mmCIF file of C-alpha atoms in Angstrom:
data_model
loop_
_atom_site.group_PDB
_atom_site.id
_atom_site.type_symbol
_atom_site.label_atom_id
_atom_site.label_comp_id
_atom_site.label_asym_id
_atom_site.label_seq_id
_atom_site.Cartn_x
_atom_site.Cartn_y
_atom_site.Cartn_z
ATOM 1 C CA LEU H 1 -2.415 -3.730 0.096
ATOM 2 C CA ASP H 2 1.110 -5.192 -0.158
ATOM 3 C CA HIS H 3 1.506 -8.640 1.446
ATOM 4 C CA THR H 4 -2.129 -8.442 2.536
ATOM 5 C CA LEU H 5 -4.586 -8.284 -0.360
ATOM 6 C CA LEU H 6 -1.650 -8.635 -2.741
ATOM 7 C CA ALA H 7 0.714 -11.594 -2.277
ATOM 8 C CA GLY H 8 3.778 -9.494 -2.955
ATOM 9 C CA ASP H 9 5.153 -5.964 -2.881
ATOM 10 C CA SER H 10 3.943 -3.590 -5.605
ATOM 11 C CA ASN H 11 7.202 -1.699 -5.978
ATOM 12 C CA ALA H 12 9.424 -4.789 -5.970
ATOM 13 C CA LEU H 13 7.214 -6.354 -8.645
ATOM 14 C CA TRP H 14 7.243 -3.131 -10.707
ATOM 15 C CA LEU H 15 11.023 -2.847 -10.559
ATOM 16 C CA SER H 16 11.397 -6.496 -11.538
ATOM 17 C CA PHE H 17 9.063 -5.873 -14.470
ATOM 18 C CA LEU H 18 11.105 -2.851 -15.630
ATOM 19 C CA ALA H 19 14.355 -4.805 -15.241
ATOM 20 C CA GLU H 20 13.007 -7.663 -17.369
ATOM 21 C CA ARG H 21 12.451 -5.151 -20.162
ATOM 22 C CA GLY H 22 15.883 -3.583 -19.792
ATOM 23 C CA LEU H 23 14.422 -0.250 -18.716
ATOM 24 C CA ILE H 24 16.437 -0.006 -15.488
ATOM 25 C CA ASP H 25 19.699 -1.393 -14.108
ATOM 26 C CA GLY H 26 18.026 -4.356 -12.455
ATOM 27 C CA ALA H 27 20.869 -5.609 -10.251
ATOM 28 C CA ALA H 28 21.686 -2.212 -8.743
ATOM 29 C CA ILE H 29 18.052 -1.166 -8.299
ATOM 30 C CA MET H 30 16.954 -4.448 -6.744
ATOM 31 C CA GLU H 31 19.849 -4.245 -4.290
ATOM 32 C CA ARG H 32 18.571 -0.841 -3.179
ATOM 33 C CA GLN H 33 15.036 -2.230 -2.956
ATOM 34 C CA ALA H 34 16.260 -5.043 -0.695
ATOM 35 C CA HIS H 35 17.972 -2.496 1.553
ATOM 36 C CA TYR H 36 14.788 -0.465 1.914
ATOM 37 C CA LEU H 37 12.753 -3.617 2.554
ATOM 38 C CA ALA H 38 15.120 -4.610 5.375
ATOM 39 C CA ASP H 39 14.698 -1.153 6.919
ATOM 40 C CA TYR H 40 10.909 -1.432 6.576
ATOM 41 C CA THR H 41 10.836 -4.819 8.289
ATOM 42 C CA ALA H 42 13.034 -3.511 11.097
ATOM 43 C CA GLY H 43 10.814 -0.464 11.600
ATOM 44 C CA ARG H 44 13.461 2.107 10.681
ATOM 45 C CA LEU H 45 12.430 3.005 7.126
ATOM 46 C CA ASP H 46 12.936 6.588 5.945
ATOM 47 C CA ILE H 47 9.654 6.710 4.049
ATOM 48 C CA LEU H 48 10.433 9.933 2.173
ATOM 49 C CA ALA H 49 13.727 8.524 0.878
ATOM 50 C CA TYR H 50 12.015 5.292 -0.111
ATOM 51 C CA LEU H 51 9.216 7.064 -1.955
ATOM 52 C CA GLU H 52 11.771 9.178 -3.807
ATOM 53 C CA PHE H 53 13.448 5.914 -4.824
ATOM 54 C CA GLN H 54 10.087 4.457 -5.897
ATOM 55 C CA LEU H 55 9.322 7.476 -8.059
ATOM 56 C CA GLU H 56 12.694 7.672 -9.830
ATOM 57 C CA PRO H 57 11.549 5.558 -12.819
ATOM 58 C CA LEU H 58 8.524 7.836 -13.321
ATOM 59 C CA ALA H 59 10.242 11.209 -13.029
ATOM 60 C CA GLY H 60 9.841 13.402 -16.106
ATOM 61 C CA ARG H 61 7.416 11.032 -17.801
ATOM 62 C CA THR H 62 3.714 11.476 -18.498
ATOM 63 C CA LEU H 63 1.056 9.108 -17.237
ATOM 64 C CA GLU H 64 -0.102 8.697 -20.839
ATOM 65 C CA SER H 65 3.325 7.462 -21.956
ATOM 66 C CA LEU H 66 3.497 5.015 -19.036
ATOM 67 C CA HIS H 67 -0.029 3.652 -19.429
ATOM 68 C CA PRO H 68 0.852 0.757 -21.810
ATOM 69 C CA LEU H 69 3.616 -0.355 -19.441
ATOM 70 C CA LEU H 70 1.260 -0.130 -16.465
ATOM 71 C CA GLU H 71 -1.424 -2.200 -18.219
ATOM 72 C CA ALA H 72 1.091 -4.932 -19.052
ATOM 73 C CA PHE H 73 2.469 -4.861 -15.503
ATOM 74 C CA ALA H 74 -1.004 -5.191 -13.988
ATOM 75 C CA ALA H 75 -1.880 -8.153 -16.182
ATOM 76 C CA ILE H 76 1.425 -10.009 -15.830
ATOM 77 C CA HIS H 77 2.499 -9.265 -12.262
ATOM 78 C CA LEU H 78 -0.434 -7.971 -10.225
ATOM 79 C CA ALA H 79 -3.586 -9.845 -11.234
ATOM 80 C CA PRO H 80 -2.004 -13.304 -10.705
ATOM 81 C CA ARG H 81 -0.776 -12.237 -7.266
ATOM 82 C CA ILE H 82 -4.038 -11.103 -5.744
ATOM 83 C CA ALA H 83 -4.166 -13.188 -2.565
ATOM 84 C CA PRO H 84 -6.464 -16.226 -2.907
ATOM 85 C CA GLY H 85 -8.624 -15.172 0.037
ATOM 86 C CA ALA H 86 -8.917 -11.496 -0.912
ATOM 87 C CA ALA H 87 -12.146 -11.653 -2.915
ATOM 88 C CA SER H 88 -14.011 -13.673 -0.291
ATOM 89 C CA LEU H 89 -12.828 -11.379 2.518
ATOM 90 C CA ILE H 90 -14.024 -8.291 0.652
ATOM 91 C CA ALA H 91 -17.338 -10.009 -0.126
ATOM 92 C CA HIS H 92 -17.695 -10.959 3.566
ATOM 93 C CA HIS H 93 -17.760 -7.272 4.521
ATOM 94 C CA ARG H 94 -19.825 -6.063 1.594
ATOM 95 C CA VAL H 95 -22.718 -8.452 2.209
ATOM 96 C CA ARG H 96 -22.937 -6.895 5.676
ATOM 97 C CA GLY H 97 -23.286 -3.444 4.136
ATOM 98 C CA GLN H 98 -19.791 -2.388 5.161
ATOM 99 C CA ARG H 99 -17.703 0.000 3.060
ATOM 100 C CA CYS H 100 -14.255 -1.203 1.923
ATOM 101 C CA ALA H 101 -11.160 0.923 1.368
ATOM 102 C CA ILE H 102 -7.501 0.233 0.662
ATOM 103 C CA VAL H 103 -5.112 2.242 2.853
ATOM 104 C CA SER H 104 -1.557 1.950 1.552
ATOM 105 C CA ALA H 105 1.814 3.690 1.706
ATOM 106 C CA THR H 106 2.323 2.712 -1.948
ATOM 107 C CA HIS H 107 1.843 5.615 -4.362
ATOM 108 C CA ARG H 108 -1.308 5.712 -6.475
ATOM 109 C CA PHE H 109 0.328 4.836 -9.807
ATOM 110 C CA LEU H 110 1.290 1.404 -8.442
ATOM 111 C CA ALA H 111 -1.602 0.867 -6.027
ATOM 112 C CA GLU H 112 -4.518 1.768 -8.294
ATOM 113 C CA PRO H 113 -4.260 -1.227 -10.668
ATOM 114 C CA SER H 114 -4.645 -3.667 -7.749
ATOM 115 C CA ALA H 115 -7.575 -1.674 -6.384
ATOM 116 C CA LYS H 116 -9.270 -1.922 -9.787
ATOM 117 C CA VAL H 117 -8.713 -5.683 -9.993
ATOM 118 C CA LEU H 118 -10.190 -6.048 -6.497
ATOM 119 C CA GLY H 119 -13.129 -3.767 -7.308
ATOM 120 C CA ILE H 120 -12.401 -1.372 -4.435
ATOM 121 C CA ASP H 121 -13.181 2.220 -5.413
ATOM 122 C CA THR H 122 -11.767 3.956 -2.339
ATOM 123 C CA LEU H 123 -7.969 4.099 -2.339
ATOM 124 C CA LEU H 124 -6.221 6.101 0.381
ATOM 125 C CA CYS H 125 -2.547 6.174 -0.506
ATOM 126 C CA THR H 126 0.523 8.282 -1.121
ATOM 127 C CA GLU H 127 0.045 10.682 -4.028
ATOM 128 C CA ALA H 128 2.784 11.278 -6.615
ATOM 129 C CA GLU H 129 3.252 14.890 -7.660
ATOM 130 C CA VAL H 130 2.426 15.697 -11.281
ATOM 131 C CA ILE H 131 3.183 19.107 -12.817
ATOM 132 C CA ASP H 132 2.291 19.982 -16.408
ATOM 133 C CA GLY H 133 1.236 16.390 -16.946
ATOM 134 C CA ARG H 134 4.575 14.887 -15.871
ATOM 135 C CA PHE H 135 5.682 13.066 -12.736
ATOM 136 C CA THR H 136 8.197 15.167 -10.814
ATOM 137 C CA GLY H 137 9.678 12.299 -8.810
ATOM 138 C CA ARG H 138 8.320 13.792 -5.583
ATOM 139 C CA ILE H 139 5.202 13.116 -3.532
ATOM 140 C CA SER H 140 2.269 15.455 -3.076
ATOM 141 C CA GLY H 141 1.045 15.912 0.490
ATOM 142 C CA GLU H 142 1.675 13.498 3.339
ATOM 143 C CA PRO H 143 2.846 9.924 2.793
ATOM 144 C CA CYS H 144 0.207 7.383 3.815
ATOM 145 C CA PHE H 145 2.527 5.600 6.246
ATOM 146 C CA ARG H 146 2.518 4.585 9.916
ATOM 147 C CA GLU H 147 0.665 7.169 12.057
ATOM 148 C CA ARG H 148 -0.013 9.283 8.964
ATOM 149 C CA LYS H 149 -2.358 6.572 7.714
ATOM 150 C CA ILE H 150 -4.728 7.644 10.476
ATOM 151 C CA GLY H 151 -4.740 11.180 9.067
ATOM 152 C CA HIS H 152 -5.660 9.893 5.620
ATOM 153 C CA VAL H 153 -8.492 7.831 7.101
ATOM 154 C CA LEU H 154 -9.791 10.743 9.183
ATOM 155 C CA ASN H 155 -9.770 13.036 6.153
ATOM 156 C CA TRP H 156 -11.734 10.452 4.188
ATOM 157 C CA LEU H 157 -14.279 9.993 6.996
ATOM 158 C CA ALA H 158 -14.739 13.761 7.066
ATOM 159 C CA THR H 159 -15.726 13.735 3.382
ATOM 160 C CA LEU H 160 -18.375 11.143 4.277
ATOM 161 C CA GLY H 161 -19.652 13.180 7.204
ATOM 162 C CA ALA H 162 -18.782 10.289 9.508
ATOM 163 C CA ALA H 163 -17.644 10.837 13.094
ATOM 164 C CA PRO H 164 -14.450 8.846 13.824
ATOM 165 C CA THR H 165 -15.587 8.068 17.377
ATOM 166 C CA GLU H 166 -18.686 6.398 15.953
ATOM 167 C CA VAL H 167 -17.000 4.637 13.028
ATOM 168 C CA LEU H 168 -13.552 3.444 14.126
ATOM 169 C CA PRO H 169 -14.728 1.218 17.022
ATOM 170 C CA HIS H 170 -16.750 -0.744 14.439
ATOM 171 C CA THR H 171 -14.018 -0.816 11.776
ATOM 172 C CA TRP H 172 -11.750 -3.677 10.694
ATOM 173 C CA PHE H 173 -8.199 -3.018 9.560
ATOM 174 C CA TYR H 174 -6.026 -5.753 8.066
ATOM 175 C CA SER H 175 -2.227 -5.562 7.902
ATOM 176 C CA ASP H 176 0.869 -7.727 7.722
ATOM 177 C CA SER H 177 3.248 -5.187 9.269
ATOM 178 C CA ALA H 178 4.105 -3.700 12.654
ATOM 179 C CA ASN H 179 4.542 -0.411 10.794
ATOM 180 C CA ASP H 180 0.746 -0.294 10.763
ATOM 181 C CA LEU H 181 0.363 -0.510 14.544
ATOM 182 C CA PRO H 182 -0.963 3.087 14.837
ATOM 183 C CA LEU H 183 -3.985 2.336 12.639
ATOM 184 C CA LEU H 184 -4.405 -1.189 13.984
ATOM 185 C CA GLU H 185 -4.624 0.300 17.475
ATOM 186 C CA ALA H 186 -7.123 2.942 16.313
ATOM 187 C CA VAL H 187 -9.798 0.496 15.138
ATOM 188 C CA GLY H 188 -12.034 -1.826 17.087
ATOM 189 C CA ASN H 189 -11.172 -4.896 15.030
ATOM 190 C CA PRO H 190 -7.454 -5.187 14.190
ATOM 191 C CA VAL H 191 -6.505 -8.264 12.160
ATOM 192 C CA ALA H 192 -2.974 -9.451 11.354
ATOM 193 C CA VAL H 193 -2.552 -11.067 7.928
ATOM 194 C CA ASP H 194 0.550 -13.278 7.587
ATOM 195 C CA ALA H 195 2.086 -11.019 10.215
ATOM 196 C CA ASP H 196 5.762 -10.104 10.320
ATOM 197 C CA ALA H 197 7.677 -11.126 13.441
ATOM 198 C CA ARG H 198 7.156 -7.827 15.277
ATOM 199 C CA LEU H 199 3.425 -7.724 14.593
ATOM 200 C CA TYR H 200 3.052 -11.422 15.440
ATOM 201 C CA ALA H 201 4.500 -10.731 18.893
ATOM 202 C CA VAL H 202 1.987 -7.927 19.435
ATOM 203 C CA THR H 203 -0.919 -10.160 18.443
ATOM 204 C CA ASP H 204 0.190 -12.634 21.113
ATOM 205 C CA GLU H 205 0.307 -9.905 23.745
ATOM 206 C CA ARG H 206 -3.044 -8.377 22.856
ATOM 207 C CA GLY H 207 -5.010 -11.346 21.627
ATOM 208 C CA TRP H 208 -5.612 -9.901 18.180
ATOM 209 C CA GLN H 209 -6.986 -12.074 15.413
ATOM 210 C CA ARG H 210 -4.511 -13.598 12.942
ATOM 211 C CA ILE H 211 -5.375 -14.886 9.471
ATOM 212 C CA SER H 212 -3.488 -15.959 6.347
#
């Protein structure tokens, strides 16, 4: 999703949105965000620590109370940043009868609005824990990150009654990041989208397709 279908990072955009409204300490929070982004780019991100950071603004709040903020965020920050080629790429696969899914490390609260704008019903992502109607600030289950993305995909295929050995060789996966190498390597058609430096080097070595 982020830096692929969406020309930006969902969490960075969300934090910027909250800072604009004076709901968080923007300077301090954005400095932490930049630190995590540097770790992500370098391939050393502690995903559990980062997700805990992502969920801090939601902790103790109900989805209902956050819904007006989320609607405004989606309209102002997400919809205008859907990548220009996203709709045509999705249409390219759909006219061939292929099923589309978003597979993202971003938690559902932030990822779902983009999925709705793009018209993609299947969203495999990190799930935020909710107890008694309130976000706890923790995740539920496994983060949808690196090699764990494969687990999320396999679980989804199982619900469809689809055998991975029959499906994955005929599957496309699009990503901008070397963090997604496990899933890129698992499919028959890996595609790098505005690849980071580490992924770009791999595409050169393996002859993978690159697009922007």
